[in-house]
Coordinates of C-alpha atoms in Angstrom, one line a residue:
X224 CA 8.7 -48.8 -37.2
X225 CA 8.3 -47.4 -33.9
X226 CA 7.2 -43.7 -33.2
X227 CA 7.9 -42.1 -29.7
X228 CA 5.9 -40.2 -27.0
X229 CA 7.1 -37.7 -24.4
X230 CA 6.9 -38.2 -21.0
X231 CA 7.8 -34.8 -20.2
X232 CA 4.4 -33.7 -18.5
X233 CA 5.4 -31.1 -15.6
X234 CA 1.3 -30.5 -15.0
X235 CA -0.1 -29.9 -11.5
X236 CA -2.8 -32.3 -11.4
X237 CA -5.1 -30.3 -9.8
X238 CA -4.7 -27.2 -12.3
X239 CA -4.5 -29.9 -15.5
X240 CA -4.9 -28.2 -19.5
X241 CA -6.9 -30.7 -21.4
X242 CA -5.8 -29.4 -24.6
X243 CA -1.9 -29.1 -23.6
X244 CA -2.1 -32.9 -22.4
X245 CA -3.9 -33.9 -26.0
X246 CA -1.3 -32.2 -28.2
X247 CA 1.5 -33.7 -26.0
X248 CA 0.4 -37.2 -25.8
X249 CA -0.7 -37.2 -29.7
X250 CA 2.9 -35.5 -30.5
X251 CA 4.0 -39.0 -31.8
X252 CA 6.0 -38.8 -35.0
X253 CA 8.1 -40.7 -37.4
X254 CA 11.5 -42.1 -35.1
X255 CA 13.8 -40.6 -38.0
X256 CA 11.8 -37.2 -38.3
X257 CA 12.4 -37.3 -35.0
X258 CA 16.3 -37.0 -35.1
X259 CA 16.8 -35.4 -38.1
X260 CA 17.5 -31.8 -36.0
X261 CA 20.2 -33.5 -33.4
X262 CA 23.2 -32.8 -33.9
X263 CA 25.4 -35.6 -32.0
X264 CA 24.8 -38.7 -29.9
X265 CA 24.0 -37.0 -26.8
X266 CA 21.4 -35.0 -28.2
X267 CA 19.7 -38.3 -29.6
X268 CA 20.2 -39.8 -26.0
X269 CA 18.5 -36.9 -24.2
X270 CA 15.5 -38.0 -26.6
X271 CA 15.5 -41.6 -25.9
X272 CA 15.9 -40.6 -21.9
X273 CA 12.8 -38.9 -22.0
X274 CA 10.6 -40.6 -24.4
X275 CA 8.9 -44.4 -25.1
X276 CA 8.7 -46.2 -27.6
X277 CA 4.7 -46.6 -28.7
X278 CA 3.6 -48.4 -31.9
X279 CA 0.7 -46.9 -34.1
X280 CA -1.5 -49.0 -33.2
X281 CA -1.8 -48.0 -29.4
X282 CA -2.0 -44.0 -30.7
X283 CA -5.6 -43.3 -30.5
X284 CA -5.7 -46.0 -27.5
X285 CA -3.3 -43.1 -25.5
X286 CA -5.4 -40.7 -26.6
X287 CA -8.4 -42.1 -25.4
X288 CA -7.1 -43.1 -22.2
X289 CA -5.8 -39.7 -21.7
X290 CA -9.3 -38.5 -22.6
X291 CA -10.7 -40.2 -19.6
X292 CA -8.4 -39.3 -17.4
X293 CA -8.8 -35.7 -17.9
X294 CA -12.9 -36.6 -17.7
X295 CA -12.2 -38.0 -14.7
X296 CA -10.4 -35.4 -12.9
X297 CA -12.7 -33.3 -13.4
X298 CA -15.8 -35.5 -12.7
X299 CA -18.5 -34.9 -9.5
X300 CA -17.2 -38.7 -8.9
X301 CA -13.9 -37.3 -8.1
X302 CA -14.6 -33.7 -6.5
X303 CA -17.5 -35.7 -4.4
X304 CA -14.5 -37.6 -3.0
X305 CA -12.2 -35.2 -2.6
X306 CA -15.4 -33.0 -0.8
X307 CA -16.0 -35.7 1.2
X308 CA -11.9 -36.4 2.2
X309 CA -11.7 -33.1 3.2
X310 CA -14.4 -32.6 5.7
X311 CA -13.7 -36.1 7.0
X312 CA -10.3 -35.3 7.9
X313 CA -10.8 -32.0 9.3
X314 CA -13.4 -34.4 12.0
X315 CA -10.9 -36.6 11.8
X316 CA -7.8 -34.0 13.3
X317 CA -10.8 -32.9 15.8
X318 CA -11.3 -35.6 17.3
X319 CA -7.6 -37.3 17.3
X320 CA -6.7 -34.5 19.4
X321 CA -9.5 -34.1 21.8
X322 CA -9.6 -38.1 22.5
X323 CA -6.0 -37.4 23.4
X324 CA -6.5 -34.7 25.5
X325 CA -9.6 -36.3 27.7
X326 CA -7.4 -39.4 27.8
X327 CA -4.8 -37.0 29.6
X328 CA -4.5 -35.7 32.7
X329 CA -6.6 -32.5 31.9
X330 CA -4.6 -29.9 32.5
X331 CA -3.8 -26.3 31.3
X332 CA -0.8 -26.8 29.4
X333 CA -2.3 -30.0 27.9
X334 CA -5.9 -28.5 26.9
X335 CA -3.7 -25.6 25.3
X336 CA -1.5 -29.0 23.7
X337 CA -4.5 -30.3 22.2
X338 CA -5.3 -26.6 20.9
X339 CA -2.5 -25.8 19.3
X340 CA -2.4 -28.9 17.4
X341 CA -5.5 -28.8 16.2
X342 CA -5.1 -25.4 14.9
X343 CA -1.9 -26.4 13.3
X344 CA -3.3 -29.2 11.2
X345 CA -6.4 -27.4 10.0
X346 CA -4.2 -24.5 9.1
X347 CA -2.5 -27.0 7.0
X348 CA -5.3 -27.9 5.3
X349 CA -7.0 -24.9 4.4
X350 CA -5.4 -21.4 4.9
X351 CA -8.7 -19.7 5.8
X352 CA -8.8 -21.2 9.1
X353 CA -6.1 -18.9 10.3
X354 CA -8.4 -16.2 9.3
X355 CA -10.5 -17.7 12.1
X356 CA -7.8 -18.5 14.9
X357 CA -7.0 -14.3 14.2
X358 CA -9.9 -13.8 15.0
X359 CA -9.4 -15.1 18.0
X360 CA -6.4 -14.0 18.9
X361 CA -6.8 -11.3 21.3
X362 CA -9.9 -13.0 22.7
X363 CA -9.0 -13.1 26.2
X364 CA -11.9 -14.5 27.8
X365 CA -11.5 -17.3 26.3
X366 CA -7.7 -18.1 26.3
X367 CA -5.0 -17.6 28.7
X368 CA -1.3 -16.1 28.0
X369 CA 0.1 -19.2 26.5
X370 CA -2.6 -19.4 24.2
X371 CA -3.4 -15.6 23.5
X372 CA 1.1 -15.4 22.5
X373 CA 0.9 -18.5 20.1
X374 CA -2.0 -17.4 18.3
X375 CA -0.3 -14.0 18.1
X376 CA 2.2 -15.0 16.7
X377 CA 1.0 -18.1 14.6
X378 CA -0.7 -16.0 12.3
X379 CA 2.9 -14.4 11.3
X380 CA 4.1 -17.9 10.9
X381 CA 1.6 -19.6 9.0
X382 CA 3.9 -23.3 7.1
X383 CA 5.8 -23.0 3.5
X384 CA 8.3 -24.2 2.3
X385 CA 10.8 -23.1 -0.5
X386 CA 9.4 -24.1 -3.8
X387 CA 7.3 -21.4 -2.6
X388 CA 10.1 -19.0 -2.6
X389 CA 10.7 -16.9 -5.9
X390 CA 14.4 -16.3 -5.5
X391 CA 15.5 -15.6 -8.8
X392 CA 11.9 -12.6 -8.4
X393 CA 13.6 -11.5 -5.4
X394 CA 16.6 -10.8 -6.4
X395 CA 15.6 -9.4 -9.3
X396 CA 14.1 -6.5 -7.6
X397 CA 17.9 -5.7 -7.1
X398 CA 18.0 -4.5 -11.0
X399 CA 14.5 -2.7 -10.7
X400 CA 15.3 -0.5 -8.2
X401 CA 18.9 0.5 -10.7
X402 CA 16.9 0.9 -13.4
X403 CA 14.7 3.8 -11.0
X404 CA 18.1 5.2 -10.3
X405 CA 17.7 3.8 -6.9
X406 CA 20.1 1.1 -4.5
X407 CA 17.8 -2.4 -2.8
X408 CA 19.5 -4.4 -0.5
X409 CA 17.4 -7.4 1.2
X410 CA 18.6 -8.4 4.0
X411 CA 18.1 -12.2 3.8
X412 CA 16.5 -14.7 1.8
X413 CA 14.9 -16.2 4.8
X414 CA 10.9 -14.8 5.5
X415 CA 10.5 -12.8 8.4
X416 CA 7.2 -13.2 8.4
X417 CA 5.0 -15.9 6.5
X418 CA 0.9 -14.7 5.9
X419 CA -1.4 -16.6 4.0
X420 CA -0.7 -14.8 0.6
X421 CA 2.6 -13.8 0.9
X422 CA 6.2 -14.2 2.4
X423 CA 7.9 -10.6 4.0
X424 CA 11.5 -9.6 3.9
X425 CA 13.3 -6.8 5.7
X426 CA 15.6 -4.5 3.4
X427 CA 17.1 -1.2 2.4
X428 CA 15.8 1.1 -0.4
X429 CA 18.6 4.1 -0.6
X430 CA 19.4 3.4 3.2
X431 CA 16.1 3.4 4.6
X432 CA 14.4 0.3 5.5
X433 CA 11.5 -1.4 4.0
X434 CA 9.2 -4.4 4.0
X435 CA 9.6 -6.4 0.9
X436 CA 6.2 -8.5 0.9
X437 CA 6.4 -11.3 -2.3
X438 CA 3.3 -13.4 -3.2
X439 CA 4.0 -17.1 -2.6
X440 CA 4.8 -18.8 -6.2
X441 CA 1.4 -21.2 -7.0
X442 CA -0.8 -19.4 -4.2
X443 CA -3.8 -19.2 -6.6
X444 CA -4.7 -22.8 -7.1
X445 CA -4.2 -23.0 -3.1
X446 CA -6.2 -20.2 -2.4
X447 CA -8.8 -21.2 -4.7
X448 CA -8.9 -24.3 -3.8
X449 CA -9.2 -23.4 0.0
X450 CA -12.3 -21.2 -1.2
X451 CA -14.5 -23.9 -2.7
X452 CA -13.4 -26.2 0.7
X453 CA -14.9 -23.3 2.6
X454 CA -18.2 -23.3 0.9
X455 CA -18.5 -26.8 1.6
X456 CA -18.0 -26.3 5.2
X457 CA -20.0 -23.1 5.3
X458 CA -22.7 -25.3 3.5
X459 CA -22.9 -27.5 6.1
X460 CA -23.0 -24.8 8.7
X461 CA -26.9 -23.7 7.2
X462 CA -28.5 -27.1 8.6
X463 CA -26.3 -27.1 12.3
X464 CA -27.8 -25.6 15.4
X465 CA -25.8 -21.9 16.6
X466 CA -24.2 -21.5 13.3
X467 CA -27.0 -21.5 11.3
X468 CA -27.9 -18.4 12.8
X469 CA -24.6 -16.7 12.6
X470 CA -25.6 -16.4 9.1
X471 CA -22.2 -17.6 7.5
X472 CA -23.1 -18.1 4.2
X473 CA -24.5 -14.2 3.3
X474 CA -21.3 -13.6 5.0
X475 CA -19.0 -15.5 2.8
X476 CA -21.0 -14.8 -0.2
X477 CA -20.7 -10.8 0.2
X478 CA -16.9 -11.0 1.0
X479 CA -16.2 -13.2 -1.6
X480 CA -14.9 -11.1 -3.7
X481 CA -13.1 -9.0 -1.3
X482 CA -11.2 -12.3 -0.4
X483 CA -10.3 -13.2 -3.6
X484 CA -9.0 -9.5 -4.4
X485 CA -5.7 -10.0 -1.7
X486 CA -4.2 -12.3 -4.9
X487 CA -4.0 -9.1 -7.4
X488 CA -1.1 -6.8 -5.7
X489 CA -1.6 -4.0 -7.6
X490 CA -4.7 -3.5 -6.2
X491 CA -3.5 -3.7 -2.7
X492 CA -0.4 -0.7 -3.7
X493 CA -3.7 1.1 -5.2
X494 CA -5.1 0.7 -1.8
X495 CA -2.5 1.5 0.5
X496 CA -1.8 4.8 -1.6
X497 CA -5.2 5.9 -0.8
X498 CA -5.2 5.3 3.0
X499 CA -1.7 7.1 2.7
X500 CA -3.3 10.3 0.9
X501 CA -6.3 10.2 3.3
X502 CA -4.2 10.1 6.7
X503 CA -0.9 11.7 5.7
X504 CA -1.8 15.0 7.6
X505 CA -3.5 12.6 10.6
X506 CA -0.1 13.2 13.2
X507 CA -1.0 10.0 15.0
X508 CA -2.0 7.0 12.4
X509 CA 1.2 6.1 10.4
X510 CA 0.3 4.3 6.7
X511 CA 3.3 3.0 5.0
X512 CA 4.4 4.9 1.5
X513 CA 4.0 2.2 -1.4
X514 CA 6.8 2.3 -4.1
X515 CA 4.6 1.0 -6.6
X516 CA 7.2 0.9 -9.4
X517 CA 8.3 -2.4 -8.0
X518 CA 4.5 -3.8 -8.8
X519 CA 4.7 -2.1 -12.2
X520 CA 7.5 -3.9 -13.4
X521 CA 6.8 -7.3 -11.1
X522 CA 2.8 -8.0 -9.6
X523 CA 4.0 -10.6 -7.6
X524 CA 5.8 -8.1 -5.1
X525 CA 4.5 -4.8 -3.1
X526 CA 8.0 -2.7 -1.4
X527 CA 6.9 -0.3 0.8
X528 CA 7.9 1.5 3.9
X529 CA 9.3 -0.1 7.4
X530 CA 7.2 0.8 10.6
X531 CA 8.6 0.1 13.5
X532 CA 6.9 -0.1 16.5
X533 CA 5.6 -2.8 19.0
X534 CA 2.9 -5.7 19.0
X535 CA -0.2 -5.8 20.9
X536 CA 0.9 -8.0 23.8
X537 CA 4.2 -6.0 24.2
X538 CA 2.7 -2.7 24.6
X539 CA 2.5 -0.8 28.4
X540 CA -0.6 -1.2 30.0
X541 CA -1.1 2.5 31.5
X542 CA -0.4 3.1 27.2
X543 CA -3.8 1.0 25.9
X544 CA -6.6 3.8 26.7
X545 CA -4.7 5.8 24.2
X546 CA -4.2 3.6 21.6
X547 CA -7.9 3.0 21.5
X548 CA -8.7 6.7 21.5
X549 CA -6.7 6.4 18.2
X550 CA -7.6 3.4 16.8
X551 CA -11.2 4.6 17.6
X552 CA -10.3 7.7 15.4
X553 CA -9.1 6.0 12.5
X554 CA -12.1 3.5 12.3
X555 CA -14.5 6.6 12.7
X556 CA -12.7 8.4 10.1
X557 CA -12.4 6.1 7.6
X558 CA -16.4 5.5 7.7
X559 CA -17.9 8.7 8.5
X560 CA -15.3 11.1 5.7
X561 CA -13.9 8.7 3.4
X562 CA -16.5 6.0 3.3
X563 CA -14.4 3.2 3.4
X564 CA -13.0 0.3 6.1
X565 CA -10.0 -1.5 6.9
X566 CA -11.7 -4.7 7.0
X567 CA -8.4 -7.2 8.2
X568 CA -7.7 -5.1 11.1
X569 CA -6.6 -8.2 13.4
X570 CA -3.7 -7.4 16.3
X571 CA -1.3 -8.2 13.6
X572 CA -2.0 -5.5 11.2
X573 CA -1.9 -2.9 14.0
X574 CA 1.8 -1.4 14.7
X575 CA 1.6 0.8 18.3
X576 CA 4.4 3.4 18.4
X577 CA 6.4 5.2 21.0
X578 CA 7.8 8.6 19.1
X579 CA 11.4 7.6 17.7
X580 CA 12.8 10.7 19.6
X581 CA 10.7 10.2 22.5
X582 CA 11.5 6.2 22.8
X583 CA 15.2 7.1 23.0
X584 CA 14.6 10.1 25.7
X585 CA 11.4 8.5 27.1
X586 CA 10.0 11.9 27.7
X587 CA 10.1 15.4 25.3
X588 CA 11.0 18.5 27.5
X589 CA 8.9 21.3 27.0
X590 CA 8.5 24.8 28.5
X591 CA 5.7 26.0 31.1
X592 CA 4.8 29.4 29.4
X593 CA 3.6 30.8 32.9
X594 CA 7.2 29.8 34.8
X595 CA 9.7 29.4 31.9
X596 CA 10.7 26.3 33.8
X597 CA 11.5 23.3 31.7
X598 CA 9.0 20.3 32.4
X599 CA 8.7 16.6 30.9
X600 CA 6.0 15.9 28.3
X601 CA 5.1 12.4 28.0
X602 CA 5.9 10.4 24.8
X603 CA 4.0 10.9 21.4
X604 CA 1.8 7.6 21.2
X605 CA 0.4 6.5 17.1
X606 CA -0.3 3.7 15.6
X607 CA 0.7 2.0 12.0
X608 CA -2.0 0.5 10.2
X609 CA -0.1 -2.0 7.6
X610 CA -2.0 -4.7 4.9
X611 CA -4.3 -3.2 3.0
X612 CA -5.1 -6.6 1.2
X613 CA -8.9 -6.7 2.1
X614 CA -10.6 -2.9 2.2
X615 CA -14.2 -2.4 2.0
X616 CA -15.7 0.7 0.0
X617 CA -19.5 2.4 1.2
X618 CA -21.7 4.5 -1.3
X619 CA -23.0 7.0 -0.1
X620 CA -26.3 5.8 1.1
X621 CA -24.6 2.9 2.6
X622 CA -22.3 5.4 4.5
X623 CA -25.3 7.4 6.0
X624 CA -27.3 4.3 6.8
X625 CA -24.4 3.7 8.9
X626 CA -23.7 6.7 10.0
X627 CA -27.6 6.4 11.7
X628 CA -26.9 3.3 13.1
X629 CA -24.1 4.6 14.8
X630 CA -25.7 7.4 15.6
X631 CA -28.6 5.8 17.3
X632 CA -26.1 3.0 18.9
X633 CA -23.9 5.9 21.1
X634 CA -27.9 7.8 21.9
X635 CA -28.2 4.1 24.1
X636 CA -32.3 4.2 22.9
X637 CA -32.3 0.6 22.7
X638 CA -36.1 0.8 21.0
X639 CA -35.1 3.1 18.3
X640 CA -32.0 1.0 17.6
X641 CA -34.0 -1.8 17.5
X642 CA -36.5 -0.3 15.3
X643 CA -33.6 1.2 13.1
X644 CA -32.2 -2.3 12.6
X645 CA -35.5 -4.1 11.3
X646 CA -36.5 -1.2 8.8
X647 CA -32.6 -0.4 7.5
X648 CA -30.1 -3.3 8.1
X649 CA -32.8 -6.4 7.3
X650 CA -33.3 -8.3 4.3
X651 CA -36.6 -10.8 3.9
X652 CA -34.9 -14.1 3.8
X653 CA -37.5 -15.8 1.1
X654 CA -38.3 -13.2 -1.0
X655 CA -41.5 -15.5 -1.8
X656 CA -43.1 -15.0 1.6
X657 CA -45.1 -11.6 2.7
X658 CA -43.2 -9.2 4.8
X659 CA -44.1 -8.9 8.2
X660 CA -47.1 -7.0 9.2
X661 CA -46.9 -4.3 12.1
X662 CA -47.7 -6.7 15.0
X663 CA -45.0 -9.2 13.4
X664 CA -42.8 -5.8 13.6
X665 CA -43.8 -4.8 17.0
X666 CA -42.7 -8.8 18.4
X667 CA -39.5 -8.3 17.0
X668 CA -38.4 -5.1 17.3
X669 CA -39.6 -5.5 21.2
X670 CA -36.9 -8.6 21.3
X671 CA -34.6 -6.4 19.9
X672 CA -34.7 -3.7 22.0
X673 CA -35.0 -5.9 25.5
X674 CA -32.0 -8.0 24.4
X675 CA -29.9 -5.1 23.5
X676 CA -31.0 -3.2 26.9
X677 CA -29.4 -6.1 28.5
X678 CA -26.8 -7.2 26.6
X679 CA -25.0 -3.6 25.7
X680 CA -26.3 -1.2 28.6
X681 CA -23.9 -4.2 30.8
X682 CA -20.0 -2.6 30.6
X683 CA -20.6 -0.3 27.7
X684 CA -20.3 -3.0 25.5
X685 CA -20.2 -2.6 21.7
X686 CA -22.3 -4.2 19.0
X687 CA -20.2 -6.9 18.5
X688 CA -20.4 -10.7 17.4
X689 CA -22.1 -11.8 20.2
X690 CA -25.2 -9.2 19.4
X691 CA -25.0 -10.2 15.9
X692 CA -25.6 -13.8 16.6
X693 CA -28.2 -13.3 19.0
X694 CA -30.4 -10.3 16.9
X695 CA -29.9 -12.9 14.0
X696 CA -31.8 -15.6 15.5
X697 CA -34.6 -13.3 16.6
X698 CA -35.0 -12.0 12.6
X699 CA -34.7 -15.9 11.5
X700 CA -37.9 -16.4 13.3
X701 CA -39.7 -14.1 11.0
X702 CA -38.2 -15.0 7.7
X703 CA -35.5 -12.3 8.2
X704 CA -31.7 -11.8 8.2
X705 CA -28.9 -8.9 8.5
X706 CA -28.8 -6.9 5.2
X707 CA -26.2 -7.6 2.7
X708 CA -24.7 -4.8 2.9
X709 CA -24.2 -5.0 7.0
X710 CA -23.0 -8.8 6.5
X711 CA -20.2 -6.8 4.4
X712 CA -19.4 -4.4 7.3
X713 CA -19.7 -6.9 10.0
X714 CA -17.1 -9.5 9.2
X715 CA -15.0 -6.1 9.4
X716 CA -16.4 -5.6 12.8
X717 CA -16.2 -9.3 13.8
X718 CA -12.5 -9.5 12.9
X719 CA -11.4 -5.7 14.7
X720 CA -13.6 -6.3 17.4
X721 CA -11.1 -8.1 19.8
X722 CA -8.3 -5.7 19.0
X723 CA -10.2 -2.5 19.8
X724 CA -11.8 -4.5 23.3
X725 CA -7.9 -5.5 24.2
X726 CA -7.2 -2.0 24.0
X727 CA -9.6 -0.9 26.9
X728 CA -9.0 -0.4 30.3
X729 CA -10.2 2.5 32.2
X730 CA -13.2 3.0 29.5
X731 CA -15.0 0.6 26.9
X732 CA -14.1 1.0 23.3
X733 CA -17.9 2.3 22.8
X734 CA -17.1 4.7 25.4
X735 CA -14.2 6.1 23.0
X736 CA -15.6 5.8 20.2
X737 CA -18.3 8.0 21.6
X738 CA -16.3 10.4 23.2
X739 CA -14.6 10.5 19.5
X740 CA -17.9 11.0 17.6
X741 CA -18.6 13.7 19.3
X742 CA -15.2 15.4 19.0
X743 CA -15.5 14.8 15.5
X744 CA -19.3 15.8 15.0
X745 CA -19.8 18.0 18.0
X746 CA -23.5 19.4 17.8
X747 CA -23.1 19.2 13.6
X748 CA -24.4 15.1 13.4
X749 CA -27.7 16.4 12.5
X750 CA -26.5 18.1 9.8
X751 CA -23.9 15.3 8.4
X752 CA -26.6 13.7 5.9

């Protein structure tokens, strides 16, 4: 007597259940038992189709053998290898492009070539490297137009394919919205737009039109998976000259979290309705309204409002001071009153708007109150702020240690910034070793100050990445690093920094955000603590 097996087993291998593979592979019973239910031939065939025949005696052999397996999967043999594959073949894409490219003729359009492959492959292996290439993206001392427009709009268009569609999800939303009394039309089943969490879809909720944004089916083994090949890299990054100083891996480490929080929707529609309540009286920053129903009844999907308005590299030039004196605004704001930070602000998340009215008239007409003649106002500018995926919160002592350091930053007294950085925004790095003694102190808070006399008086400049890097190797020296709370706030910094210095034109973003601190403060930033 035989007794049968089934083959059915629809398991990712990389997201395996021991037990489920056990009870299937052991689910071996009596041939007869095994029919008695069917009702006709075809039935009994559909069995046989999908089932072989195993004896008794090779039972606990399966079992076994399925035993190791599942061992093995999950062995440090096996991740060791698959550790090892990985960072090999991100070399590996490295240098297959760069051999080509010195083989060529080394031109523009082939160094961007070899560019924009390489930042296509890597983006295919791990989805966190498009966080990077965003964060270059409006980095234009070190790219030209080509470059600057494909990483623009690369990070819109990041590779998927259907399986990761949920169409049966999406359509569903159709019978959500009647049972709220309300009438969803999406416009098409194709994306337009594809992010790293999720796929977006234009539409119509009751006429008006909205961004449907649906999580991509299976994202959490990829995301998750992308997080542990991170570490490995970032591990690597502690024992290499430059980036060991960049201090990646408190970085990674205190927005871990953070990261991992884009997967859960309804915390991102929790988000976004807070930005909405804190700005909705703000006339010039536009925050989409959430329909969180949507995400009550389905967690995979967030509906919100359409903002329409232009990109980054589309915007006029004689418009960009502006947008910074807004954009400086918001980021003050959001810091300094509600103690928290929009920390994915890349060009992409950043919507710049001409007035609707004004757009179609180009300029309002007014009246001049001492003539009664009619004159031309120019065009209302704001901007929409949209992914609210990744937000940081402050307490309230973090907000006013910041609020100093700001403080002190704008005051351009390099020593007392240097000495505010050291006592506030250090950590020791071994907590084993002494802390520094006051001529230890006095070394490095004198490197501090002479490299941010030269670096930041230069321009206006802000305290950006570069500073970071460089004030980071001088606390290294000491057994010191950037707080954990700062590392936190800086990959915030490090990823809006571009944007806001893209805006500028006639004055520095430090300049406005000056001029804005003390619009907002006035001669009351003594008394904000």
């Amino acid at each position: 007597m035989y007794k049968r097996v089934s083959t059915n087993l629809n398991y990712n291998v990389n997201n395996i259940d021991k037990d489920k593979l056990d009870k299937e592979l052991i689910n071996i019973v009596d041939e007869d038992d095994d029919l008695d239910g069917l009702d006709d031939e075809t039935d009994k065939d559909n069995v046989y189709k999908n089932s072989i025949p195993v004896s008794n005696k090779y039972k606990k052999f399966l079992y076994n053998v399925s035993s190791v397996i599942t061992r093995l999967k999950s062995s440090s043999i096996c991740k060791g290898i698959s550790k090892s594959w990985f960072i090999s073949s991100c070399i590996g894409i490295y240098l297959k492009y760069f051999l080509i490219y010195k083989c060529s003729k080394k031109t523009p359009e082939n160094y961007n070539y070899m560019i924009k492959n390489i930042t296509t492959k890597l983006s295919e292996k791990n989805l966190f490297f498009i966080k990077i290439f965003q964060a270059f993206a409006n980095n234009n001392n070190i790219m030209d137009k080509d470059l600057f427009n494909y990483f623009i709009t690369y990070t819109d268009k990041v590779t998927y394919d259907t399986t990761e569609i949920d169409y049966n999800g999406l359509y569903d939303l159709i019978n959500i919205a009647r049972a709220n009394g309300d009438e969803l039309l999406i416009d098409n089943e194709q994306p337009i737009k594809s992010g790293n969490i999720a796929l977006v879809y234009n539409g119509r909720l009751n006429g008006k039109r909205i961004i449907v944004k649906y999580r991509r089916k299976n994202i959490e083994i990829k995301f998750k998976r992308s997080m542990e090949e991170l570490q490995i890299l970032i591990n690597i990054t502690k024992h290499m000259p430059y980036l060991s100083d960049l201090n990646i891996n408190d970085l990674f480490e205190e927005n871990y979290q953070i990261m991992l929080n884009q997967l859960i929707f309804s915390n991102e529609v929790k988000n976004i309705q807070m930005f909405y309540e804190k700005f909705k009286d703000v006339e010039n920053i536009c925050i989409p309204k959430v329909y969180s129903y949507f995400t009550d009844s389905n967690p995979e999907v967030i509906v919100m409002d359409y903002i329409e308005g232009k990109r980054i590299e589309n915007i006029d030039s004689e418009d960009k001071d502006e947008y910074s004196k807004i954009l400086s605004r918001f980021n003050l704001k959001c810091v300094f009153y509600d103690a928290i930070y929009h920390a994915d602000l890349h060009s992409g998340n950043v919507i710049f708007i001409k007035d609707a009215k004004d757009m179609k008239d180009e300029l309002e007409t007014g009246t001049d109150t001492s003539t009664g003649a009619i004159i031309k106002l120019p065009p209302k500018l704001k901007i929409g702020v949209i992914d609210y995926g990744i937000i940081g919160t402050m307490t309230r002592e973090e907000q006013n240690v910041f609020f100093m350091f700001f403080k002190v930053l704008v005051s351009k007294n390099y020593r007392d910034l240097a000495l505010f950085i050291v006592e506030n925004l250090s950590d020791r790095i071994c907590i084993e070793k002494p802390a520094i003694n006051d001529e230890q102190k006095e070394v490095i808070v004198g490197e501090i100050d002479t490299l941010c006399s030269r670096v930041l008086s230069v321009d206006n400049k802000f305290f950006g990445g570069e500073e970071i890097y460089e004030i980071n190797k001088i606390l290294k020296k000491e057994n010191m690093k950037f707080s954990k709370f700062f590392c936190r706030v800086e990959l915030a910094i490090a990823i809006s920094e571009n944007v806001c210095n893209s805006l500028c034109k006639k004055l520095s973003y430090l300049e406005q955000m000056m001029i804005a601190f003390k619009e907002i403060f006035g001669d009351d930033a003594d008394n904000y603590m």
